[in-house]
Amino acid sequence: MIVTAVLLGSGCAAGADRTVGADGVPATLRIGLIPNISPDVQRAKYQPFAEHLQQRLGVRVELFVAADYAGVVAALVGKRIDVAYLGGLTYVQAERQVALTPLVTELDKETGTAQYLSAIVVRADSPHRDLRRDIVTAGKSFAFGDVSSTSGSLYPRLMLVEAGARCSPRRVSDCPPLRQVTFTGGHDATAQAVLSGRVDAGGLELRILHRLERDGTVAAGALRVIEQRSVQGYPWVMRTDLGTGAQRTLTDAFTAITDPNLLDLMRAKRYVAAAASDYDEIRRKATELGLAEPASR
């Protein structure tokens, strides 16, 4: 079994076969993953998925995990990867630079739909109950994850703006009357920042928090949700130049997954086809909040 896992930035595996089959799928299929948790954990988590694709498609599979979300976008633009797992915001940012075709998204195990939840959390023992009164108006400190994260940046920013924050569409760290805004780089790091008291509140993906609780990384009930919003599920996308044959083959490979252990690892009940129009709200909100292009801090 040949499944290669390397960090993006070290380049493609030496001698990777770029032969393309009749269906348009490369003989060496290179898959990029956004690091919504630490890169090493993310890479290890998706090894069973890489093995599934290899067995079903009869191709070599390489997994690439970048140091940050922008690294996956750069790899797509540079044609160093063929398929990528992106958050909705990262997809919207990436499609401005390279032609992409959504393949599938997961039906979320927690919501039972193609949407999941973005949440703003505080320590359970804090007095903060109301986002507007206790966080925004009171000028507290706040942590986002990666600046290009949908549920760790875009939707928490949307909730803050709805609660009265005047977040700048040009400088993402300016969000008065919040006294301080930081970017932790990931949902797990945001949870720890709130838990440790380094910030008063933070935005993250709720199902990742639940997994951290199951893993014992965060004590169950140590963080409390004070606001949440539904978000369209992460799209798996491919470079459009792979063609419609590859689109059909790859979509079928996802929707054929029935192994409950593999689906559990990938946080999915099952996979369903995705369309570009599914992400229209994210495009609109990202444009309004200045996040459609990677922003300066």
Tab-separated table of C-alpha atoms in Angstrom:
chain	number	residue	atom	x	y	z
A	1	MET	CA	0.000	0.000	0.000
A	2	ILE	CA	1.500	3.313	-1.095
A	3	VAL	CA	0.231	6.356	0.749
A	4	THR	CA	2.638	9.247	1.081
A	5	ALA	CA	2.215	11.971	3.711
A	6	VAL	CA	4.446	15.017	3.571
A	7	LEU	CA	4.246	18.596	4.695
A	8	LEU	CA	3.426	21.108	2.017
A	9	GLY	CA	6.396	23.347	1.467
A	10	SER	CA	8.804	20.448	1.150
A	11	GLY	CA	7.609	20.066	-2.448
A	12	CYS	CA	5.982	17.179	-4.251
A	13	ALA	CA	7.278	13.698	-3.647
A	14	ALA	CA	10.275	12.984	-5.863
A	15	GLY	CA	9.314	11.376	-9.145
A	16	ALA	CA	5.567	11.698	-8.593
A	17	ASP	CA	3.746	10.198	-11.607
A	18	ARG	CA	1.667	12.840	-13.405
A	19	THR	CA	0.201	10.371	-15.909
A	20	VAL	CA	-3.551	10.931	-16.241
A	21	GLY	CA	-6.006	8.071	-16.714
A	22	ALA	CA	-8.900	7.933	-19.155
A	23	ASP	CA	-11.186	9.369	-16.458
A	24	GLY	CA	-8.890	12.336	-15.901
A	25	VAL	CA	-7.656	11.230	-12.466
A	26	PRO	CA	-3.859	11.497	-12.180
A	27	ALA	CA	-1.909	8.300	-11.494
A	28	THR	CA	-0.528	10.133	-8.462
A	29	LEU	CA	-3.408	12.005	-6.839
A	30	ARG	CA	-2.233	14.823	-4.588
A	31	ILE	CA	-4.653	15.934	-1.888
A	32	GLY	CA	-4.340	19.064	0.237
A	33	LEU	CA	-5.891	19.513	3.667
A	34	ILE	CA	-6.435	22.743	5.570
A	35	PRO	CA	-4.908	22.512	9.064
A	36	ASN	CA	-8.069	23.242	11.067
A	37	ILE	CA	-6.302	21.331	13.830
A	38	SER	CA	-2.541	20.878	14.242
A	39	PRO	CA	-0.994	19.717	10.941
A	40	ASP	CA	0.507	16.489	12.311
A	41	VAL	CA	-2.833	15.426	13.793
A	42	GLN	CA	-4.682	16.380	10.606
A	43	ARG	CA	-2.314	14.384	8.425
A	44	ALA	CA	-2.529	11.254	10.561
A	45	LYS	CA	-6.291	11.521	10.790
A	46	TYR	CA	-6.741	11.307	7.013
A	47	GLN	CA	-4.489	8.307	6.350
A	48	PRO	CA	-7.462	5.856	6.271
A	49	PHE	CA	-9.185	8.126	3.755
A	50	ALA	CA	-6.076	8.174	1.560
A	51	GLU	CA	-6.040	4.376	1.670
A	52	HIS	CA	-9.736	4.250	0.684
A	53	LEU	CA	-9.134	6.417	-2.366
A	54	GLN	CA	-6.093	4.447	-3.377
A	55	GLN	CA	-7.937	1.142	-3.223
A	56	ARG	CA	-11.025	2.428	-5.009
A	57	LEU	CA	-9.265	4.417	-7.733
A	58	GLY	CA	-6.145	2.315	-8.159
A	59	VAL	CA	-3.878	5.349	-7.915
A	60	ARG	CA	-1.097	6.509	-5.656
A	61	VAL	CA	-2.296	9.055	-3.082
A	62	GLU	CA	-0.203	11.787	-1.475
A	63	LEU	CA	-1.496	13.880	1.419
A	64	PHE	CA	-0.262	17.433	1.894
A	65	VAL	CA	-0.947	19.508	4.997
A	66	ALA	CA	0.129	23.133	4.874
A	67	ALA	CA	1.251	25.213	7.812
A	68	ASP	CA	-1.789	27.442	7.319
A	69	TYR	CA	-4.906	27.773	5.156
A	70	ALA	CA	-3.181	30.058	2.648
A	71	GLY	CA	-0.623	27.348	1.957
A	72	VAL	CA	-3.295	25.013	0.572
A	73	VAL	CA	-4.616	27.770	-1.690
A	74	ALA	CA	-1.095	28.459	-2.963
A	75	ALA	CA	-0.665	24.762	-3.732
A	76	LEU	CA	-3.891	24.719	-5.765
A	77	VAL	CA	-2.888	27.830	-7.679
A	78	GLY	CA	0.561	26.355	-8.371
A	79	LYS	CA	-0.957	22.985	-9.440
A	80	ARG	CA	1.029	21.194	-6.739
A	81	ILE	CA	-2.167	19.505	-5.552
A	82	ASP	CA	-5.208	18.239	-7.446
A	83	VAL	CA	-7.925	17.950	-4.784
A	84	ALA	CA	-8.346	19.851	-1.536
A	85	TYR	CA	-10.449	19.851	1.610
A	86	LEU	CA	-11.280	23.495	2.246
A	87	GLY	CA	-13.475	25.518	4.510
A	88	GLY	CA	-16.122	27.518	2.683
A	89	LEU	CA	-14.222	30.800	3.089
A	90	THR	CA	-10.952	29.283	1.896
A	91	TYR	CA	-12.781	27.946	-1.167
A	92	VAL	CA	-14.229	31.398	-1.903
A	93	GLN	CA	-10.772	32.957	-1.585
A	94	ALA	CA	-9.148	30.252	-3.695
A	95	GLU	CA	-11.633	30.376	-6.572
A	96	ARG	CA	-10.591	33.980	-7.214
A	97	GLN	CA	-7.145	32.681	-8.119
A	98	VAL	CA	-7.759	29.297	-9.735
A	99	ALA	CA	-10.753	27.561	-11.349
A	100	LEU	CA	-12.186	25.071	-8.853
A	101	THR	CA	-15.074	22.615	-8.972
A	102	PRO	CA	-16.776	21.538	-5.713
A	103	LEU	CA	-17.173	17.766	-5.478
A	104	VAL	CA	-18.931	16.904	-2.212
A	105	THR	CA	-19.582	17.997	1.322
A	106	GLU	CA	-20.371	15.888	4.343
A	107	LEU	CA	-23.701	15.451	6.067
A	108	ASP	CA	-22.674	16.459	9.552
A	109	LYS	CA	-23.076	13.844	12.275
A	110	GLU	CA	-24.208	16.415	14.827
A	111	THR	CA	-26.732	18.403	12.777
A	112	GLY	CA	-27.766	15.671	10.322
A	113	THR	CA	-27.553	18.257	7.520
A	114	ALA	CA	-24.955	19.676	5.136
A	115	GLN	CA	-24.389	22.473	7.654
A	116	TYR	CA	-22.417	22.581	10.899
A	117	LEU	CA	-22.110	25.146	13.687
A	118	SER	CA	-19.743	28.009	14.349
A	119	ALA	CA	-19.784	29.125	17.985
A	120	ILE	CA	-18.481	31.851	20.240
A	121	VAL	CA	-17.383	30.400	23.557
A	122	VAL	CA	-16.315	31.654	26.972
A	123	ARG	CA	-15.056	29.868	30.062
A	124	ALA	CA	-17.907	28.117	31.806
A	125	ASP	CA	-17.034	29.854	35.094
A	126	SER	CA	-16.985	33.343	33.552
A	127	PRO	CA	-19.844	35.794	34.174
A	128	HIS	CA	-20.246	36.442	30.438
A	129	ARG	CA	-23.655	35.454	29.106
A	130	ASP	CA	-24.567	37.927	26.380
A	131	LEU	CA	-22.296	38.580	23.394
A	132	ARG	CA	-23.366	42.194	22.893
A	133	ARG	CA	-23.426	43.292	26.528
A	134	ASP	CA	-20.679	41.203	28.107
A	135	ILE	CA	-18.124	40.899	25.288
A	136	VAL	CA	-18.579	43.592	22.628
A	137	THR	CA	-19.879	46.580	24.620
A	138	ALA	CA	-17.612	45.677	27.553
A	139	GLY	CA	-14.566	45.772	25.247
A	140	LYS	CA	-13.241	42.306	26.041
A	141	SER	CA	-10.480	40.372	24.256
A	142	PHE	CA	-11.286	37.887	21.494
A	143	ALA	CA	-9.548	35.058	19.640
A	144	PHE	CA	-10.175	33.910	16.081
A	145	GLY	CA	-8.535	30.837	14.563
A	146	ASP	CA	-6.922	31.155	11.142
A	147	VAL	CA	-7.894	34.376	9.365
A	148	SER	CA	-9.205	32.294	6.427
A	149	SER	CA	-11.292	29.940	8.579
A	150	THR	CA	-15.036	29.985	7.905
A	151	SER	CA	-16.217	28.951	11.370
A	152	GLY	CA	-13.177	30.304	13.215
A	153	SER	CA	-12.985	33.721	11.543
A	154	LEU	CA	-15.773	34.680	9.115
A	155	TYR	CA	-18.827	33.612	11.118
A	156	PRO	CA	-17.497	34.712	14.531
A	157	ARG	CA	-16.795	38.099	12.902
A	158	LEU	CA	-20.344	38.143	11.548
A	159	MET	CA	-21.733	37.428	15.027
A	160	LEU	CA	-19.566	40.171	16.541
A	161	VAL	CA	-20.702	42.707	13.940
A	162	GLU	CA	-24.336	41.774	14.535
A	163	ALA	CA	-23.667	42.373	18.233
A	164	GLY	CA	-22.374	45.884	17.568
A	165	ALA	CA	-18.642	45.484	16.902
A	166	ARG	CA	-17.206	47.784	14.241
A	167	CYS	CA	-14.836	45.338	12.610
A	168	SER	CA	-12.686	46.846	9.885
A	169	PRO	CA	-12.977	45.268	6.419
A	170	ARG	CA	-9.370	46.309	5.785
A	171	ARG	CA	-7.529	45.345	8.969
A	172	VAL	CA	-8.896	42.180	10.496
A	173	SER	CA	-7.329	42.848	13.904
A	174	ASP	CA	-9.291	46.094	14.282
A	175	CYS	CA	-12.668	45.311	15.790
A	176	PRO	CA	-13.625	48.035	18.293
A	177	PRO	CA	-14.811	48.263	20.957
A	178	LEU	CA	-13.040	44.924	21.536
A	179	ARG	CA	-9.772	45.876	23.230
A	180	GLN	CA	-7.730	43.085	21.666
A	181	VAL	CA	-8.136	40.627	18.789
A	182	THR	CA	-5.748	37.723	18.193
A	183	PHE	CA	-5.468	34.890	15.669
A	184	THR	CA	-4.481	31.535	17.104
A	185	GLY	CA	-4.157	29.620	13.833
A	186	GLY	CA	-6.589	26.824	14.706
A	187	HIS	CA	-9.747	25.827	16.553
A	188	ASP	CA	-7.890	23.752	19.142
A	189	ALA	CA	-5.586	26.683	19.891
A	190	THR	CA	-8.571	29.026	20.250
A	191	ALA	CA	-10.184	26.659	22.753
A	192	GLN	CA	-6.978	26.663	24.795
A	193	ALA	CA	-6.668	30.451	24.616
A	194	VAL	CA	-10.140	30.868	26.119
A	195	LEU	CA	-9.654	28.055	28.600
A	196	SER	CA	-6.379	29.510	29.884
A	197	GLY	CA	-7.844	32.990	30.251
A	198	ARG	CA	-5.548	34.575	27.653
A	199	VAL	CA	-8.709	35.896	25.977
A	200	ASP	CA	-12.230	36.416	27.232
A	201	ALA	CA	-13.979	34.755	24.289
A	202	GLY	CA	-13.206	32.999	21.024
A	203	GLY	CA	-14.775	31.727	17.838
A	204	LEU	CA	-14.442	28.116	16.747
A	205	GLU	CA	-16.125	25.166	15.105
A	206	LEU	CA	-18.444	23.563	17.620
A	207	ARG	CA	-17.939	19.963	16.489
A	208	ILE	CA	-14.170	20.371	16.873
A	209	LEU	CA	-14.736	21.537	20.440
A	210	HIS	CA	-16.864	18.463	21.047
A	211	ARG	CA	-14.096	16.255	19.686
A	212	LEU	CA	-11.545	17.965	21.935
A	213	GLU	CA	-13.847	17.196	24.854
A	214	ARG	CA	-14.141	13.537	23.820
A	215	ASP	CA	-10.360	13.310	23.487
A	216	GLY	CA	-9.850	14.853	26.920
A	217	THR	CA	-7.926	17.848	25.541
A	218	VAL	CA	-10.622	20.147	26.912
A	219	ALA	CA	-12.599	19.135	29.985
A	220	ALA	CA	-16.250	18.535	29.137
A	221	GLY	CA	-18.282	21.611	30.017
A	222	ALA	CA	-15.231	23.814	30.619
A	223	LEU	CA	-16.263	26.129	27.782
A	224	ARG	CA	-19.754	27.564	27.299
A	225	VAL	CA	-21.415	28.655	24.049
A	226	ILE	CA	-22.940	32.149	24.108
A	227	GLU	CA	-23.716	32.494	20.374
A	228	GLN	CA	-23.755	30.219	17.336
A	229	ARG	CA	-24.574	30.180	13.607
A	230	SER	CA	-25.081	27.480	10.966
A	231	VAL	CA	-22.398	27.228	8.278
A	232	GLN	CA	-22.429	25.417	4.934
A	233	GLY	CA	-20.239	22.320	5.171
A	234	TYR	CA	-16.609	22.090	4.081
A	235	PRO	CA	-16.321	21.405	0.349
A	236	TRP	CA	-13.949	18.907	-1.181
A	237	VAL	CA	-12.874	20.595	-4.408
A	238	MET	CA	-10.743	19.739	-7.424
A	239	ARG	CA	-8.962	21.882	-9.958
A	240	THR	CA	-11.458	22.345	-12.768
A	241	ASP	CA	-8.805	21.588	-15.380
A	242	LEU	CA	-8.885	17.904	-14.349
A	243	GLY	CA	-12.129	17.679	-16.324
A	244	THR	CA	-15.649	16.320	-15.930
A	245	GLY	CA	-14.521	12.693	-16.008
A	246	ALA	CA	-12.378	13.225	-12.936
A	247	GLN	CA	-15.242	15.118	-11.296
A	248	ARG	CA	-17.601	12.152	-11.718
A	249	THR	CA	-15.020	9.587	-10.621
A	250	LEU	CA	-13.937	11.496	-7.540
A	251	THR	CA	-17.495	12.365	-6.521
A	252	ASP	CA	-18.444	8.698	-6.778
A	253	ALA	CA	-15.440	7.728	-4.635
A	254	PHE	CA	-16.699	9.982	-1.831
A	255	THR	CA	-20.373	9.087	-2.016
A	256	ALA	CA	-19.472	5.383	-2.038
A	257	ILE	CA	-17.933	5.580	1.452
A	258	THR	CA	-20.063	3.470	3.809
A	259	ASP	CA	-17.473	2.290	6.338
A	260	PRO	CA	-18.784	3.708	9.642
A	261	ASN	CA	-15.285	3.930	11.112
A	262	LEU	CA	-14.003	5.951	8.175
A	263	LEU	CA	-17.062	8.196	8.175
A	264	ASP	CA	-16.631	8.746	11.905
A	265	LEU	CA	-13.004	9.773	11.415
A	266	MET	CA	-14.142	12.257	8.781
A	267	ARG	CA	-17.025	13.631	10.890
A	268	ALA	CA	-19.597	12.588	8.307
A	269	LYS	CA	-22.830	10.615	8.190
A	270	ARG	CA	-22.206	10.351	4.457
A	271	TYR	CA	-21.159	12.528	1.535
A	272	VAL	CA	-23.426	14.396	-0.872
A	273	ALA	CA	-22.636	16.270	-4.083
A	274	ALA	CA	-21.851	19.972	-3.647
A	275	ALA	CA	-22.366	22.890	-6.018
A	276	ALA	CA	-20.707	26.288	-6.284
A	277	SER	CA	-24.048	27.965	-5.489
A	278	ASP	CA	-24.090	26.305	-2.050
A	279	TYR	CA	-21.481	28.857	-0.978
A	280	ASP	CA	-23.241	32.024	-2.161
A	281	GLU	CA	-23.931	33.209	1.397
A	282	ILE	CA	-20.278	32.766	2.322
A	283	ARG	CA	-19.240	34.726	-0.786
A	284	ARG	CA	-21.626	37.540	0.152
A	285	LYS	CA	-20.645	37.706	3.828
A	286	ALA	CA	-16.942	37.426	3.049
A	287	THR	CA	-17.207	40.377	0.669
A	288	GLU	CA	-19.167	42.460	3.182
A	289	LEU	CA	-16.660	41.776	5.975
A	290	GLY	CA	-13.518	42.193	3.885
A	291	LEU	CA	-12.489	38.535	3.964
A	292	ALA	CA	-13.091	37.513	0.350
A	293	GLU	CA	-9.410	38.286	-0.212
A	294	PRO	CA	-6.794	37.291	2.376
A	295	ALA	CA	-6.651	40.368	4.630
A	296	SER	CA	-3.778	42.158	6.295
A	297	ARG	CA	-3.695	42.251	10.070
